[in-house]
Amino acid sequence: MTPQKLSLDAPEDLIPLYRGEMVYECIGCEKTFDIHQFLYTCPDCKSLLRIKNNAFSRLQEKPGQYWREVLDYRKMLNLPPLKGIFRFYEFIFPLFPLDEIIYLGEGDTPIVKSNPDLSELIGAEFYVKNDGLNPSVSFKDRGMASAVSFINYMIKKKNISKLLGICASTGDTSAAAALYLSYLDKKVVRSVVLLPKGKVTPAQLSQPLGSGATVIEVPGVFDDCMKIVEELAENYQVCLLNSKNPIRIQGQKSYSYEIAQQLDYRTDNLVVVVPIGNAGNVTAIMEGFLDFYRVGIIETLPLIIGVQSTHANPVVTWRETGTYVPMQIKPSVAQAAMIGNPVSFPKVSQLVEDYFNENFAAVQVTEQEIIEGMLLANRYGHVVCTQGGEAIVGLKTALKKGLIPKNATVVVDSTSHQLKFMNFQQMYFDDQYPPEYEISPRKELQNKPVGMNASATEIARYLGLKKKIS
Ligand SMILES: *Cc1c(COP(=O)(O)O)cnc(C)c1O
Ligand SMILES: [Zn+2]
């Protein structure tokens, strides 16, 4: 619908007029810093930064019902910059003009009700929020849309003639960064990604290569790559696109805003189950619900359940023992979450201590459970990656532990597309897991193509078909 037609009834904020007063704020010493620079840690105390809107209280002057209407009307608009994560403009990054927003089709992903037979196997009905339906087929596009829109804005505002965007990645951040950066002016922007050699899937490696990025492979795991890009961002003029960049967290909050809107803003008894790797996503999800809560768009905070593999579980250990210790990880099929020292952990612990308290839990699942969670869900009509499988069996574990209230509405995050992780499916089908994964494939979950001659008769015999009687 056109804005002209809609605006007859719609609230005045249908097209965003409001502008925030955006600053970087240190989560340690709480000093604030001018937004018109690329900054990732506090120059004074080196803590992580978050984005603060000093004019947030102006949003609170209007009631939650008003904003619910704005967002629902906006959903009917066909203006591309407002079709994705910036439907929630005021809550993402209310700074730049709409025509500087980079929209590549991200966000607005569906929630799909669990197949009834699958619900029975897991122990409850739930929704899968399928973030594999983003342009680079993972949720990372949400944060990249905000971070790269900011880069676009800065290039214009500051007349920047050369800029190098860089990230370390378990595969999906680099795919998203390379995609979004490749949309900008190539004379100005260069895109570089750093990957742990052999620790991303073939699909994930092909994505930044296809987008024309410089792909650097180094030995080690993600945590090693992260240290290198942190050092580069500290000492050289580069723009860091990891979730340490707080503007990415802003975009990823859209995940929560969408869930709220998809449930008509009824969040009492809501449980959101999410895999945790570097902990950027779970941070954004908590912050997103908190924003909507503060403005009265939702009336209660949901229960957030983080899921980790027993092979990479520092957040679970922290939740169980009260002590956070970075760990040496073991190989995991939930490879995108295979991180022993999550960069955003300090934000998670603050959010939990200050706001979520008992509304945050963390559970762990085995590698066998994770891969079988993926295979099982996909057999019942879903399209989930290994991390999505991890979240689904995480729900099963949480149910067994009595963490899920009766009458809960459960949304499980499938963070990327099945096809990105099909090599793990294949290893299961072919009985090819090296021992360190601790996975023993079961016949009933395997599947293989059957070779036959090009003969209808032979195929019919194999399928046991009965002849038509005419
Ligand atoms: C990045 C990623 C994760 C982990 O998210 P964090 O923000 O690092 O916790 C999970 N699943 C997929 C598919 C990812 O790409
Ligand atoms: Zn500080």
XYZ file of C-alpha atoms and ligand atoms in Angstrom:
486
model
C 0.000 0.000 0.000
C 1.249 3.528 -0.685
C 2.029 5.890 2.185
C -0.545 8.360 0.793
C -3.346 5.825 1.025
C -2.244 4.495 4.401
C -1.590 7.852 5.979
C -5.277 8.693 6.024
C -5.645 6.437 9.062
C -2.087 5.747 10.099
C -0.283 7.350 13.023
C 2.032 10.267 12.259
C 5.187 8.164 12.649
C 4.268 5.869 9.756
C 7.270 7.213 7.841
C 9.966 7.666 10.481
C 10.304 11.326 11.455
C 11.885 10.746 14.824
C 15.676 10.936 15.072
C 17.579 9.634 18.086
C 20.686 10.978 19.772
C 22.953 8.036 19.235
C 26.213 7.560 21.167
C 28.557 4.724 22.000
C 28.392 3.845 25.700
C 30.981 1.771 27.560
C 29.426 -1.149 29.453
C 32.235 -0.860 32.041
C 32.852 2.813 32.947
C 29.653 4.085 31.247
C 31.442 6.933 29.470
C 29.840 7.905 26.184
C 31.520 8.665 22.873
C 30.546 10.438 19.653
C 28.823 8.084 17.222
C 30.543 9.524 14.147
C 33.528 7.214 14.302
C 34.225 3.484 14.058
C 34.693 2.308 17.633
C 34.547 -1.191 19.157
C 35.918 -0.961 22.681
C 36.124 1.816 25.245
C 39.223 3.960 24.609
C 39.571 4.396 28.396
C 38.908 0.996 30.000
C 38.773 -1.358 26.964
C 35.363 -2.777 27.865
C 32.749 -3.524 25.220
C 30.535 -0.749 23.915
C 26.812 -0.620 23.401
C 24.725 1.841 21.428
C 22.738 4.246 23.550
C 19.981 6.531 22.357
C 19.967 9.584 24.630
C 16.549 10.500 23.262
C 14.971 7.115 24.023
C 12.646 8.770 26.561
C 10.964 10.638 23.696
C 9.778 7.256 22.409
C 8.401 6.500 25.865
C 6.243 9.631 25.747
C 3.842 7.815 23.441
C 2.022 4.728 24.736
C 2.903 1.193 23.702
C -0.400 0.880 21.868
C 0.601 3.796 19.631
C 3.874 2.135 18.632
C 2.170 -1.195 18.054
C -0.075 0.562 15.552
C 2.833 2.329 13.876
C 4.635 -0.981 13.396
C 1.541 -2.824 12.196
C 0.686 -0.116 9.681
C 4.296 -0.024 8.538
C 4.067 -3.719 7.735
C 1.615 -2.848 4.962
C 3.978 -0.383 3.284
C 5.981 -1.274 0.196
C 8.892 1.087 0.826
C 12.015 -1.105 0.495
C 14.076 0.521 3.303
C 11.249 -0.227 5.730
C 10.586 -3.797 4.569
C 13.384 -5.430 6.556
C 14.923 -4.736 9.949
C 14.319 -0.995 9.591
C 10.595 -1.487 9.973
C 11.698 -0.979 13.566
C 13.650 2.160 12.592
C 13.278 3.966 15.929
C 14.662 0.971 17.827
C 17.489 -0.009 15.469
C 19.440 3.088 14.544
C 17.311 6.215 14.150
C 19.997 8.354 12.614
C 20.292 8.102 8.870
C 17.910 9.108 6.081
C 15.884 6.239 4.612
C 17.697 6.399 1.280
C 20.995 5.524 2.958
C 19.646 2.250 4.339
C 21.072 -0.832 2.630
C 18.210 -3.298 2.242
C 19.005 -6.638 0.595
C 15.896 -8.514 1.685
C 16.877 -9.374 5.248
C 14.581 -9.889 8.197
C 10.833 -10.482 8.296
C 11.416 -14.235 8.537
C 8.451 -16.508 9.279
C 7.609 -18.427 12.411
C 6.511 -21.927 11.441
C 4.466 -24.124 13.773
C 6.131 -27.430 14.617
C 4.854 -30.497 12.832
C 2.503 -32.290 15.292
C 4.513 -35.543 15.219
C 7.722 -33.633 15.855
C 6.031 -31.756 18.730
C 5.247 -35.107 20.289
C 8.841 -36.304 19.984
C 10.177 -33.086 21.518
C 7.494 -32.855 24.192
C 5.783 -29.577 23.303
C 4.438 -27.563 20.421
C 6.724 -24.761 19.291
C 7.441 -22.344 16.474
C 10.625 -22.404 14.442
C 11.708 -18.906 13.463
C 13.457 -19.664 10.228
C 16.330 -17.217 9.937
C 17.778 -19.385 7.191
C 15.494 -17.374 4.905
C 17.733 -14.315 4.970
C 19.709 -13.264 1.857
C 22.990 -14.942 2.881
C 20.843 -17.589 4.589
C 21.709 -16.829 8.209
C 20.569 -14.340 10.857
C 23.901 -12.508 10.533
C 22.314 -10.438 7.751
C 20.240 -8.592 10.343
C 23.276 -7.075 12.032
C 25.136 -6.625 8.786
C 22.254 -4.555 7.379
C 22.594 -2.067 10.239
C 26.405 -2.060 10.365
C 26.835 -1.651 6.611
C 24.073 0.983 6.427
C 26.105 2.870 9.033
C 29.237 2.488 6.887
C 27.293 3.809 3.909
C 26.121 6.779 5.983
C 29.642 7.482 7.267
C 31.195 7.306 3.786
C 28.804 10.055 2.666
C 28.905 12.114 5.826
C 32.696 12.076 6.217
C 33.641 11.872 2.548
C 35.603 8.680 3.165
C 37.508 7.660 0.025
C 38.954 4.317 1.192
C 37.568 1.862 3.708
C 38.445 -1.725 4.526
C 35.791 -3.837 6.204
C 37.072 -6.934 8.004
C 35.731 -9.745 10.182
C 36.700 -13.063 11.704
C 34.115 -15.738 11.297
C 32.864 -19.237 11.945
C 31.473 -18.905 8.414
C 28.241 -16.960 8.457
C 29.497 -13.540 9.559
C 31.937 -13.538 6.659
C 29.229 -14.577 4.194
C 26.996 -11.742 5.388
C 29.781 -9.130 5.600
C 31.068 -9.968 2.121
C 27.552 -9.812 0.690
C 26.598 -6.449 2.191
C 29.967 -4.807 1.547
C 29.896 -5.947 -2.078
C 26.771 -3.820 -2.539
C 28.732 -0.632 -1.745
C 30.994 1.338 -4.113
C 33.951 -0.924 -4.925
C 36.206 2.079 -5.568
C 35.795 2.956 -1.892
C 35.149 -0.271 -0.019
C 37.321 -3.358 0.217
C 36.122 -6.467 1.961
C 38.341 -8.932 3.815
C 37.371 -11.995 5.855
C 39.490 -14.153 8.134
C 38.537 -17.810 8.492
C 39.918 -20.716 10.517
C 41.176 -23.089 7.817
C 39.017 -26.203 7.457
C 36.590 -25.039 10.170
C 33.900 -23.579 7.946
C 31.629 -25.566 5.643
C 32.202 -25.619 1.857
C 29.041 -23.543 1.345
C 30.230 -20.954 3.841
C 33.630 -20.698 2.148
C 32.033 -20.272 -1.274
C 29.896 -17.337 -0.154
C 32.564 -14.648 0.513
C 34.561 -15.942 -2.468
C 31.501 -15.467 -4.638
C 30.962 -11.957 -3.299
C 34.515 -11.078 -4.329
C 35.975 -10.641 -0.852
C 39.617 -11.264 -0.003
C 39.440 -14.504 1.978
C 42.325 -15.187 4.344
C 42.557 -18.639 5.910
C 44.673 -19.122 9.017
C 45.366 -22.171 11.190
C 43.448 -22.547 14.441
C 39.855 -21.975 15.492
C 37.564 -18.943 15.494
C 38.938 -17.627 18.792
C 42.390 -17.365 17.142
C 41.000 -15.436 14.150
C 39.148 -13.117 16.500
C 42.371 -12.201 18.299
C 43.979 -11.249 14.980
C 41.165 -8.981 13.795
C 40.975 -7.388 17.246
C 44.651 -6.549 16.947
C 44.112 -5.204 13.423
C 41.161 -3.069 14.569
C 43.226 -1.749 17.475
C 46.262 -0.724 15.430
C 45.149 -0.109 11.858
C 42.443 1.795 10.025
C 39.941 -0.977 9.446
C 36.245 -1.263 10.074
C 35.466 -4.316 12.236
C 32.303 -6.201 11.343
C 32.203 -8.781 14.117
C 29.428 -8.589 16.688
C 31.907 -6.703 18.865
C 30.814 -3.852 16.611
C 27.797 -2.698 18.649
C 25.939 -1.452 15.574
C 25.556 -5.069 14.493
C 23.825 -5.871 17.772
C 21.349 -3.074 16.995
C 20.267 -4.789 13.778
C 20.074 -8.206 15.381
C 17.540 -6.888 17.894
C 15.021 -7.005 15.039
C 14.743 -10.740 15.716
C 12.939 -10.007 19.005
C 10.866 -7.172 17.572
C 9.610 -9.495 14.844
C 8.683 -12.241 17.290
C 6.755 -9.721 19.387
C 4.888 -8.466 16.337
C 4.246 -11.976 14.979
C 2.624 -12.909 18.297
C 0.524 -9.715 18.315
C 2.718 -8.435 21.157
C 1.508 -11.096 23.615
C 4.704 -12.151 25.367
C 3.387 -13.507 28.661
C 4.501 -17.139 28.871
C 6.827 -16.603 25.898
C 9.977 -18.729 25.795
C 12.689 -18.066 23.194
C 15.291 -20.791 22.649
C 18.541 -19.752 20.979
C 21.939 -21.358 20.293
C 24.882 -19.473 21.803
C 28.297 -19.118 20.156
C 29.949 -15.722 20.406
C 26.851 -14.579 22.352
C 26.072 -11.608 20.094
C 22.714 -13.017 19.098
C 21.492 -13.787 22.610
C 22.651 -10.306 23.696
C 20.667 -8.691 20.889
C 17.600 -10.803 21.643
C 17.601 -9.781 25.301
C 18.233 -6.105 24.481
C 15.480 -6.154 21.865
C 12.820 -7.452 24.219
C 14.046 -4.992 26.848
C 13.532 -2.033 24.465
C 9.974 -3.058 23.682
C 9.309 -3.625 27.372
C 10.590 -0.145 28.272
C 8.322 1.508 25.742
C 5.334 -0.608 26.776
C 5.036 -2.365 23.429
C 5.192 -5.656 25.344
C 4.151 -6.093 28.942
C 6.413 -8.908 30.095
C 9.936 -10.089 29.332
C 10.145 -13.613 27.905
C 12.186 -16.475 29.273
C 15.378 -16.812 27.220
C 16.997 -20.253 27.023
C 20.506 -20.395 25.597
C 21.719 -23.723 24.207
C 25.312 -24.912 23.844
C 27.047 -28.120 22.862
C 28.894 -30.023 25.593
C 31.911 -29.383 23.313
C 31.700 -25.579 23.640
C 29.744 -24.656 26.753
C 31.330 -21.754 28.694
C 27.973 -19.996 29.187
C 26.298 -23.134 30.541
C 29.178 -23.651 32.957
C 28.908 -20.025 34.091
C 25.183 -20.385 34.693
C 25.695 -23.618 36.664
C 28.724 -22.637 38.731
C 28.619 -18.844 38.791
C 32.130 -18.693 37.369
C 33.036 -17.802 33.816
C 36.070 -19.588 32.404
C 37.050 -19.469 28.707
C 37.491 -23.043 27.518
C 39.282 -25.134 24.923
C 36.615 -26.292 22.524
C 36.224 -29.685 20.857
C 34.896 -30.169 17.316
C 31.170 -29.560 16.994
C 28.575 -30.003 14.270
C 27.113 -26.755 15.609
C 30.264 -25.293 14.111
C 28.922 -21.735 13.853
C 28.655 -21.745 17.645
C 31.978 -23.501 18.325
C 33.475 -20.746 20.476
C 35.291 -21.127 23.780
C 35.492 -17.457 24.785
C 32.378 -15.598 23.595
C 33.230 -11.959 22.941
C 29.835 -10.684 24.112
C 29.820 -12.656 27.359
C 30.243 -9.493 29.526
C 27.055 -8.105 27.970
C 25.164 -11.335 28.624
C 26.175 -11.425 32.273
C 25.163 -7.763 32.745
C 21.791 -8.227 31.061
C 21.094 -11.336 33.120
C 22.153 -9.751 36.400
C 20.386 -6.426 35.797
C 17.174 -7.484 34.067
C 16.608 -11.085 33.110
C 17.680 -12.926 36.276
C 15.516 -16.051 36.443
C 14.298 -15.258 32.930
C 17.549 -16.586 31.533
C 18.626 -20.214 31.544
C 21.309 -22.146 29.686
C 21.246 -25.840 28.815
C 23.720 -28.125 27.098
C 23.184 -30.922 24.609
C 25.449 -33.604 23.123
C 26.774 -33.691 19.574
C 24.655 -36.776 18.897
C 21.543 -34.904 20.040
C 22.390 -31.854 17.917
C 22.815 -33.617 14.599
C 19.799 -35.832 15.242
C 17.764 -32.755 16.191
C 18.549 -31.292 12.782
C 17.875 -34.512 10.864
C 14.644 -35.183 12.718
C 13.225 -31.657 12.304
C 14.010 -31.702 8.585
C 12.301 -35.090 8.221
C 9.148 -33.478 9.538
C 8.965 -30.617 7.071
C 11.245 -28.038 8.673
C 14.391 -26.492 7.252
C 16.927 -26.141 10.036
C 20.710 -26.060 10.303
C 22.786 -27.844 12.944
C 22.416 -24.846 15.277
C 18.653 -24.979 14.731
C 18.795 -28.683 15.605
C 20.773 -27.728 18.695
C 18.066 -25.273 19.751
C 15.278 -27.822 19.176
C 16.916 -30.503 21.313
C 17.765 -27.729 23.768
C 14.016 -27.245 24.139
C 13.591 -30.968 24.782
C 16.275 -30.807 27.483
C 14.698 -27.705 29.032
C 11.319 -29.463 29.138
C 12.862 -32.453 30.921
C 14.479 -30.123 33.430
C 11.109 -28.497 34.113
C 12.272 -25.094 32.875
C 9.337 -24.510 30.525
C 6.115 -23.283 32.139
C 2.766 -24.844 31.256
C 0.933 -23.005 28.436
C 4.188 -21.524 27.200
C 4.456 -20.155 23.682
C 7.860 -21.355 22.508
C 9.874 -19.879 19.646
C 13.010 -21.762 18.635
C 15.686 -19.987 16.611
C 16.958 -21.785 13.536
C 19.825 -19.425 12.875
C 20.664 -20.467 9.321
C 19.679 -22.696 6.431
C 19.986 -26.473 6.344
C 22.024 -26.322 3.119
C 24.899 -24.421 4.716
C 25.522 -27.429 6.943
C 24.662 -30.301 4.636
C 28.210 -31.677 4.950
C 27.365 -32.687 8.536
C 24.190 -34.375 7.308
C 26.277 -36.171 4.685
C 28.846 -37.345 7.232
C 25.979 -38.841 9.219
C 24.485 -40.580 6.182
C 27.898 -41.929 5.134
C 29.080 -42.991 8.617
C 32.069 -40.679 8.287
C 32.344 -38.908 11.631
C 35.862 -38.803 13.084
C 35.818 -40.115 16.688
C 36.262 -36.672 18.306
C 32.700 -35.709 17.318
C 31.355 -38.589 19.438
C 28.551 -39.287 16.975
C 27.342 -42.788 16.071
C 24.873 -42.624 13.181
C 21.688 -44.641 13.492
C 20.337 -46.512 10.446
C 16.808 -45.161 10.784
C 17.989 -41.580 10.367
C 20.277 -42.257 7.406
C 19.279 -41.812 3.790
C 21.089 -42.529 0.529
C 20.328 -42.272 -3.180
C 19.515 -45.575 -4.893
C 21.187 -46.244 -8.243
C 18.988 -47.966 -10.859
C 18.779 -48.506 -14.548
C 16.695 -46.011 -16.531
C 13.785 -48.424 -16.618
C 10.231 -47.761 -15.407
C 9.663 -51.505 -14.959
C 12.728 -51.924 -12.784
C 11.896 -48.840 -10.665
C 8.274 -49.979 -10.274
C 9.445 -53.387 -9.117
C 11.838 -51.803 -6.616
C 9.035 -49.580 -5.251
C 6.602 -52.502 -5.106
C 4.044 -50.664 -7.256
C 0.869 -52.380 -8.268
C -0.298 -52.310 -11.907
C -3.350 -50.124 -12.692
C -6.464 -52.127 -13.497
C -8.279 -50.542 -16.435
C 26.867 -16.972 14.376
C 25.954 -18.108 14.445
C 25.498 -18.635 15.657
C 25.980 -18.123 16.974
O 25.519 -16.817 17.223
P 26.338 -15.894 18.237
O 25.774 -14.541 18.034
O 27.763 -15.995 17.828
O 26.094 -16.450 19.589
C 24.590 -19.664 15.639
N 24.144 -20.185 14.461
C 24.562 -19.716 13.286
C 24.053 -20.351 12.044
C 25.469 -18.660 13.222
O 25.889 -18.224 12.036
Zn 35.089 2.314 29.666
